[in-house]
mmCIF file of C-alpha atoms in Angstrom:
data_model
loop_
_atom_site.group_PDB
_atom_site.id
_atom_site.type_symbol
_atom_site.label_atom_id
_atom_site.label_comp_id
_atom_site.label_asym_id
_atom_site.label_seq_id
_atom_site.Cartn_x
_atom_site.Cartn_y
_atom_site.Cartn_z
ATOM 1 C CA MET A 247 48.907 107.175 137.552
ATOM 2 C CA SER A 248 46.428 108.707 135.215
ATOM 3 C CA SER A 249 45.555 112.272 134.419
ATOM 4 C CA ASP A 250 42.374 114.239 134.171
ATOM 5 C CA GLU A 251 41.942 117.067 131.736
ATOM 6 C CA THR A 252 38.770 118.982 132.290
ATOM 7 C CA THR A 253 35.668 119.421 134.366
ATOM 8 C CA THR A 254 32.447 121.361 134.197
ATOM 9 C CA PRO A 255 29.763 121.700 136.874
ATOM 10 C CA ASP A 256 26.468 119.890 136.467
ATOM 11 C CA GLY A 257 23.800 122.568 136.647
ATOM 12 C CA PRO A 258 24.055 126.361 137.024
ATOM 13 C CA PRO A 259 27.443 127.644 138.253
ATOM 14 C CA ALA A 260 27.673 129.368 141.611
ATOM 15 C CA GLU A 261 28.036 133.122 141.775
ATOM 16 C CA GLY A 262 31.700 134.029 141.275
ATOM 17 C CA SER A 263 32.531 130.714 139.650
ATOM 18 C CA PRO A 264 34.788 130.861 136.580
ATOM 19 C CA PHE A 265 32.176 128.670 134.916
ATOM 20 C CA ASN A 266 29.979 131.738 134.567
ATOM 21 C CA HIS A 267 32.028 132.332 131.413
ATOM 22 C CA GLU A 268 30.553 130.869 128.266
ATOM 23 C CA ILE A 269 31.974 127.443 127.443
ATOM 24 C CA ALA A 270 33.050 128.653 124.021
ATOM 25 C CA SER A 271 35.071 131.505 125.500
ATOM 26 C CA ARG A 272 36.772 129.084 127.904
ATOM 27 C CA ASP A 273 37.709 126.856 124.971
ATOM 28 C CA GLU A 274 39.132 129.821 123.089
ATOM 29 C CA ALA A 275 41.243 131.026 126.009
ATOM 30 C CA PRO A 276 44.862 129.851 126.387
ATOM 31 C CA GLN A 277 44.773 126.492 128.143
ATOM 32 C CA TYR A 278 46.542 125.899 131.459
ATOM 33 C CA VAL A 279 46.849 122.895 133.734
ATOM 34 C CA LEU A 280 47.273 122.537 137.494
ATOM 35 C CA PRO A 281 50.092 120.013 138.102
ATOM 36 C CA LEU A 282 49.961 117.698 141.100
ATOM 37 C CA VAL A 283 52.699 115.208 141.943
ATOM 38 C CA ALA A 284 52.083 112.319 144.325
ATOM 39 C CA ARG A 285 54.977 110.740 146.149
ATOM 40 C CA ILE A 286 54.817 106.986 145.482
ATOM 41 C CA GLU A 287 57.820 105.174 146.952
ATOM 42 C CA ARG A 288 58.178 101.529 145.937
ATOM 43 C CA GLY A 289 58.151 100.102 149.427
ATOM 44 C CA ALA A 290 55.651 102.459 151.023
ATOM 45 C CA PRO A 291 52.828 103.551 148.697
ATOM 46 C CA PRO A 292 50.080 105.639 150.300
ATOM 47 C CA ALA A 293 46.594 104.335 150.928
ATOM 48 C CA ARG A 294 44.248 105.141 148.057
ATOM 49 C CA THR A 295 41.603 107.084 150.011
ATOM 50 C CA ASP A 296 44.249 109.110 151.830
ATOM 51 C CA ALA A 297 45.889 109.933 148.483
ATOM 52 C CA LEU A 298 42.555 111.129 147.094
ATOM 53 C CA GLU A 299 41.853 113.295 150.117
ATOM 54 C CA THR A 300 45.378 114.698 150.184
ATOM 55 C CA ALA A 301 45.242 115.623 146.494
ATOM 56 C CA ALA A 302 41.881 117.341 146.927
ATOM 57 C CA ARG A 303 43.165 119.191 149.984
ATOM 58 C CA ALA A 304 46.235 120.286 147.997
ATOM 59 C CA VAL A 305 43.917 121.937 145.457
ATOM 60 C CA LEU A 306 42.161 123.819 148.252
ATOM 61 C CA VAL A 307 45.475 124.888 149.788
ATOM 62 C CA MET A 308 46.584 126.255 146.418
ATOM 63 C CA LEU A 309 43.276 128.089 145.865
ATOM 64 C CA SER A 310 43.475 129.727 149.299
ATOM 65 C CA ASP A 311 47.193 130.551 149.354
ATOM 66 C CA GLU A 312 47.975 134.280 149.525
ATOM 67 C CA ARG A 313 50.231 133.892 146.475
ATOM 68 C CA SER A 314 47.216 132.709 144.433
ATOM 69 C CA VAL A 315 44.972 135.723 144.984
ATOM 70 C CA GLY A 316 45.043 139.489 144.528
ATOM 71 C CA ASP A 317 48.502 140.600 143.465
ATOM 72 C CA GLY A 318 50.202 137.375 144.564
ATOM 73 C CA GLU A 319 52.987 135.906 142.472
ATOM 74 C CA TRP A 320 50.768 133.019 141.286
ATOM 75 C CA ALA A 321 47.555 135.009 140.958
ATOM 76 C CA GLN A 322 47.724 135.704 137.224
ATOM 77 C CA ALA A 323 48.447 132.072 136.424
ATOM 78 C CA MET A 324 45.531 131.036 138.640
ATOM 79 C CA ARG A 325 43.203 133.462 136.848
ATOM 80 C CA ASP A 326 44.381 132.299 133.420
ATOM 81 C CA TRP A 327 43.855 128.683 134.440
ATOM 82 C CA GLN A 328 40.340 129.280 135.735
ATOM 83 C CA ASP A 329 39.366 131.365 132.716
ATOM 84 C CA ALA A 330 39.936 128.314 130.514
ATOM 85 C CA ARG A 331 38.972 124.683 131.022
ATOM 86 C CA ILE A 332 39.771 123.474 134.515
ATOM 87 C CA ARG A 333 42.488 120.926 133.889
ATOM 88 C CA LYS A 334 44.419 118.976 136.509
ATOM 89 C CA VAL A 335 47.083 116.343 135.878
ATOM 90 C CA VAL A 336 48.443 113.998 138.530
ATOM 91 C CA ARG A 337 51.909 112.506 138.070
ATOM 92 C CA ARG A 338 53.947 110.289 140.374
ATOM 93 C CA ALA A 339 57.491 110.598 141.687
ATOM 94 C CA ARG A 340 59.856 108.795 144.034
ATOM 95 C CA GLY A 341 63.369 109.232 145.355
ATOM 96 C CA ALA A 342 65.427 111.747 143.393
ATOM 97 C CA GLU A 343 62.433 112.603 141.184
ATOM 98 C CA TRP A 344 60.467 113.673 144.245
ATOM 99 C CA ARG A 345 63.355 115.749 145.585
ATOM 100 C CA LYS A 346 63.615 117.580 142.245
ATOM 101 C CA ALA A 347 59.863 118.236 142.268
ATOM 102 C CA GLU A 348 60.063 119.607 145.810
ATOM 103 C CA ALA A 349 62.728 122.076 144.691
ATOM 104 C CA LEU A 350 60.261 123.782 142.319
ATOM 105 C CA PRO A 351 57.863 126.506 143.566
ATOM 106 C CA GLY A 352 54.785 124.845 144.964
ATOM 107 C CA ILE A 353 53.155 123.507 148.129
ATOM 108 C CA THR A 354 53.487 120.039 149.646
ATOM 109 C CA VAL A 355 50.436 118.727 151.498
ATOM 110 C CA THR A 356 50.791 115.693 153.750
ATOM 111 C CA GLY A 357 48.039 113.271 154.735
ATOM 112 C CA LYS A 358 48.179 110.215 156.965
ATOM 113 C CA SER A 359 50.271 108.254 154.472
ATOM 114 C CA ALA A 360 50.247 110.424 151.349
ATOM 115 C CA GLU A 361 52.305 113.380 150.170
ATOM 116 C CA VAL A 362 51.142 115.503 147.248
ATOM 117 C CA ARG A 363 52.874 118.594 145.914
ATOM 118 C CA VAL A 364 50.754 121.071 143.965
ATOM 119 C CA PHE A 365 52.265 123.659 141.646
ATOM 120 C CA PRO A 366 50.946 126.910 140.189
ATOM 121 C CA PRO A 367 49.264 126.399 136.808
ATOM 122 C CA VAL A 368 51.432 126.074 133.706
ATOM 123 C CA PRO A 369 50.572 126.281 129.997
ATOM 124 C CA LEU A 370 49.255 122.978 128.667
ATOM 125 C CA ASP A 371 52.396 122.522 126.578
ATOM 126 C CA GLY A 372 54.778 124.361 128.931
ATOM 127 C CA TRP A 373 55.508 121.968 131.793
ATOM 128 C CA PRO A 374 58.821 122.389 133.643
ATOM 129 C CA LYS A 375 61.162 119.633 132.473
ATOM 130 C CA GLU A 376 61.427 118.240 136.008
ATOM 131 C CA LEU A 377 57.678 117.562 135.966
ATOM 132 C CA ALA A 378 57.182 116.770 132.292
ATOM 133 C CA ARG A 379 59.374 113.674 132.547
ATOM 134 C CA LEU A 380 57.365 112.188 135.436
ATOM 135 C CA GLN A 381 55.039 109.265 134.744
ATOM 136 C CA VAL A 382 51.251 109.584 134.633
ATOM 137 C CA SER A 383 50.626 105.837 134.525
ATOM 138 C CA GLY A 384 51.906 102.572 135.896
ATOM 139 C CA THR A 385 50.971 102.789 139.566
ATOM 140 C CA GLU A 386 47.742 101.803 141.274
ATOM 141 C CA LEU A 387 46.872 102.325 144.924
ATOM 142 C CA ASP A 388 44.739 100.333 147.331
ATOM 143 C CA ASP A 389 43.290 100.797 150.797
ATOM 144 C CA PRO A 390 44.761 98.278 153.276
ATOM 145 C CA GLU A 391 41.280 98.052 154.802
ATOM 146 C CA PRO A 392 37.921 99.615 153.939
ATOM 147 C CA PRO A 393 37.827 103.284 154.990
ATOM 148 C CA PRO A 394 35.378 104.171 157.781
ATOM 149 C CA GLY A 395 32.191 106.046 157.074
ATOM 150 C CA PRO A 396 32.593 109.772 156.379
ATOM 151 C CA ASP A 397 32.280 112.382 159.103
ATOM 152 C CA SER A 398 28.741 113.716 158.711
ATOM 153 C CA THR A 399 29.722 117.128 160.149
ATOM 154 C CA HIS A 400 32.067 117.825 157.197
ATOM 155 C CA PRO A 401 31.593 118.006 153.435
ATOM 156 C CA VAL A 402 31.832 114.702 151.560
ATOM 157 C CA LEU A 403 33.040 114.197 147.997
ATOM 158 C CA TRP A 404 31.162 111.156 146.678
ATOM 159 C CA LEU A 405 32.668 109.170 143.805
ATOM 160 C CA ASN A 406 30.414 107.639 141.176
ATOM 161 C CA PRO A 407 30.098 103.892 141.953
ATOM 162 C CA HIS A 408 29.496 103.098 138.274
ATOM 163 C CA VAL A 409 32.784 104.524 136.978
ATOM 164 C CA GLU A 410 36.134 102.778 137.343
ATOM 165 C CA MET A 411 39.079 105.176 137.495
ATOM 166 C CA THR A 412 42.765 104.795 138.257
ATOM 167 C CA ALA A 413 44.101 106.369 141.443
ATOM 168 C CA GLY A 414 45.540 109.328 139.540
ATOM 169 C CA LYS A 415 42.308 109.988 137.683
ATOM 170 C CA SER A 416 40.375 109.729 140.939
ATOM 171 C CA MET A 417 42.785 112.142 142.638
ATOM 172 C CA ALA A 418 42.206 114.703 139.898
ATOM 173 C CA GLN A 419 38.442 114.199 140.072
ATOM 174 C CA ALA A 420 38.474 114.632 143.850
ATOM 175 C CA GLY A 421 40.393 117.858 143.294
ATOM 176 C CA HIS A 422 37.668 119.006 140.906
ATOM 177 C CA GLY A 423 35.018 118.260 143.509
ATOM 178 C CA ALA A 424 36.898 120.194 146.179
ATOM 179 C CA GLN A 425 37.195 123.142 143.803
ATOM 180 C CA LEU A 426 33.459 123.156 143.083
ATOM 181 C CA ALA A 427 32.829 123.118 146.830
ATOM 182 C CA TRP A 428 35.204 126.085 147.245
ATOM 183 C CA TRP A 429 33.306 128.073 144.624
ATOM 184 C CA GLU A 430 30.033 127.488 146.479
ATOM 185 C CA LEU A 431 31.277 129.309 149.592
ATOM 186 C CA SER A 432 31.362 132.936 150.674
ATOM 187 C CA ASP A 433 34.667 134.534 151.669
ATOM 188 C CA GLU A 434 33.757 134.053 155.333
ATOM 189 C CA GLU A 435 32.943 130.374 154.814
ATOM 190 C CA ARG A 436 36.156 129.828 152.881
ATOM 191 C CA ALA A 437 38.132 131.351 155.742
ATOM 192 C CA ALA A 438 36.329 129.105 158.247
ATOM 193 C CA TRP A 439 37.069 125.998 156.177
ATOM 194 C CA ARG A 440 40.722 126.957 155.775
ATOM 195 C CA ASP A 441 41.121 127.769 159.466
ATOM 196 C CA ALA A 442 39.639 124.375 160.353
ATOM 197 C CA GLY A 443 42.234 122.634 158.174
ATOM 198 C CA PHE A 444 39.909 121.834 155.235
ATOM 199 C CA PRO A 445 38.151 118.833 156.807
ATOM 200 C CA PHE A 446 36.206 116.649 154.356
ATOM 201 C CA SER A 447 35.976 113.030 153.249
ATOM 202 C CA VAL A 448 36.240 111.263 149.909
ATOM 203 C CA ARG A 449 34.195 108.077 149.601
ATOM 204 C CA THR A 450 32.566 105.963 146.904
ATOM 205 C CA ALA A 451 28.782 106.214 147.076
ATOM 206 C CA ASP A 452 26.482 103.218 146.908
ATOM 207 C CA GLU A 453 23.962 103.223 144.083
ATOM 208 C CA ASP A 454 21.051 104.541 146.132
ATOM 209 C CA HIS A 455 23.004 107.401 147.671
ATOM 210 C CA TRP A 456 24.544 108.321 144.310
ATOM 211 C CA ARG A 457 21.054 108.770 142.845
ATOM 212 C CA GLU A 458 20.059 110.844 145.862
ATOM 213 C CA VAL A 459 23.119 113.070 145.994
ATOM 214 C CA THR A 460 23.100 113.812 142.255
ATOM 215 C CA ALA A 461 19.394 114.675 142.243
ATOM 216 C CA GLY A 462 19.452 117.091 145.162
ATOM 217 C CA GLY A 463 21.020 120.182 143.618
ATOM 218 C CA ASN A 464 24.531 119.483 144.948
ATOM 219 C CA PRO A 465 27.612 120.502 142.925
ATOM 220 C CA VAL A 466 28.502 117.653 140.542
ATOM 221 C CA VAL A 467 31.647 117.219 138.462
ATOM 222 C CA ARG A 468 30.995 116.238 134.849
ATOM 223 C CA ASP A 469 34.101 114.954 133.085
ATOM 224 C CA ALA A 470 34.617 115.818 129.435
ATOM 225 C CA GLY A 471 35.828 112.307 128.625
ATOM 226 C CA PHE A 472 39.269 113.214 127.289
ATOM 227 C CA THR A 473 41.033 110.495 129.344
ATOM 228 C CA GLU A 474 40.155 107.016 130.631
ATOM 229 C CA ILE A 475 36.378 107.336 130.884
ATOM 230 C CA ALA A 476 33.369 108.375 128.845
ATOM 231 C CA PRO A 477 31.909 111.842 129.462
ATOM 232 C CA GLY A 478 29.683 111.965 132.508
ATOM 233 C CA LYS A 479 29.277 112.575 136.216
ATOM 234 C CA THR A 480 32.174 111.512 138.431
ATOM 235 C CA VAL A 481 31.973 113.310 141.805
ATOM 236 C CA ALA A 482 29.086 114.777 143.777
ATOM 237 C CA VAL A 483 29.729 117.212 146.632
ATOM 238 C CA GLU A 484 27.493 116.927 149.680
ATOM 239 C CA GLY A 485 27.435 119.067 152.806
ATOM 240 C CA VAL A 486 29.039 122.293 151.646
ATOM 241 C CA ASP A 487 26.597 124.099 153.942
ATOM 242 C CA ARG A 488 28.314 122.493 156.947
ATOM 243 C CA VAL A 489 31.471 124.536 156.408
ATOM 244 C CA GLY A 490 30.041 127.653 158.067
ATOM 245 C CA THR A 491 29.703 125.909 161.432
ATOM 246 C CA LEU A 492 33.198 124.424 161.598
ATOM 247 C CA PRO A 493 35.370 125.245 164.629
ATOM 248 C CA ARG A 494 38.829 126.652 164.093
ATOM 249 C CA ARG A 495 41.597 124.070 164.097
#
């Protein structure tokens, strides 16, 4: 699978967003990365869309975990990570590799067919050896059948139809989109989204909708172009305002 290294929002950052820092100061800060590991067993790989949604949900679970905020044990690492460039790297594991990854502090999030474990941020050059040896390439994922249309009552993370990305790159980009959506919300809206189980969809937009969703003031991920693709827009977030009306799970 592939990795993603940085994201910035397209347009003014939301109040409270770490992107309110000057870009130069974020570049000068110590660089951290949020590791995500997807379980990819040889005989039972997850569906691509489910893997994307599970990875994005794992980012939200990490952001909302009590250990990530206030005086929590991961809070300082989370602050250091968000004070610098927002980097996420997706690696793959199976069998014994997955069991070793699960033994490290982190959170496993399960989708319909996918399992993704997210870990507290680590220095860019300070990965735990159990994670550093995992592959970031060599596996691609497919959907057995086209995914249904997104639920219009939930937020939707729309992928750019003009950009081809590996599953791992797309998982990281979906995580970026989920994080931008999180930053758009008040504390009350974040609690409502969390209590509802973080419902949202990840889909690839058609050309007409991509033009519409990126021109309407929605949060948009702009990749820095360090891996796989040229710099540019990759994910647009639509429907963040729907979070406030979600029922509890």
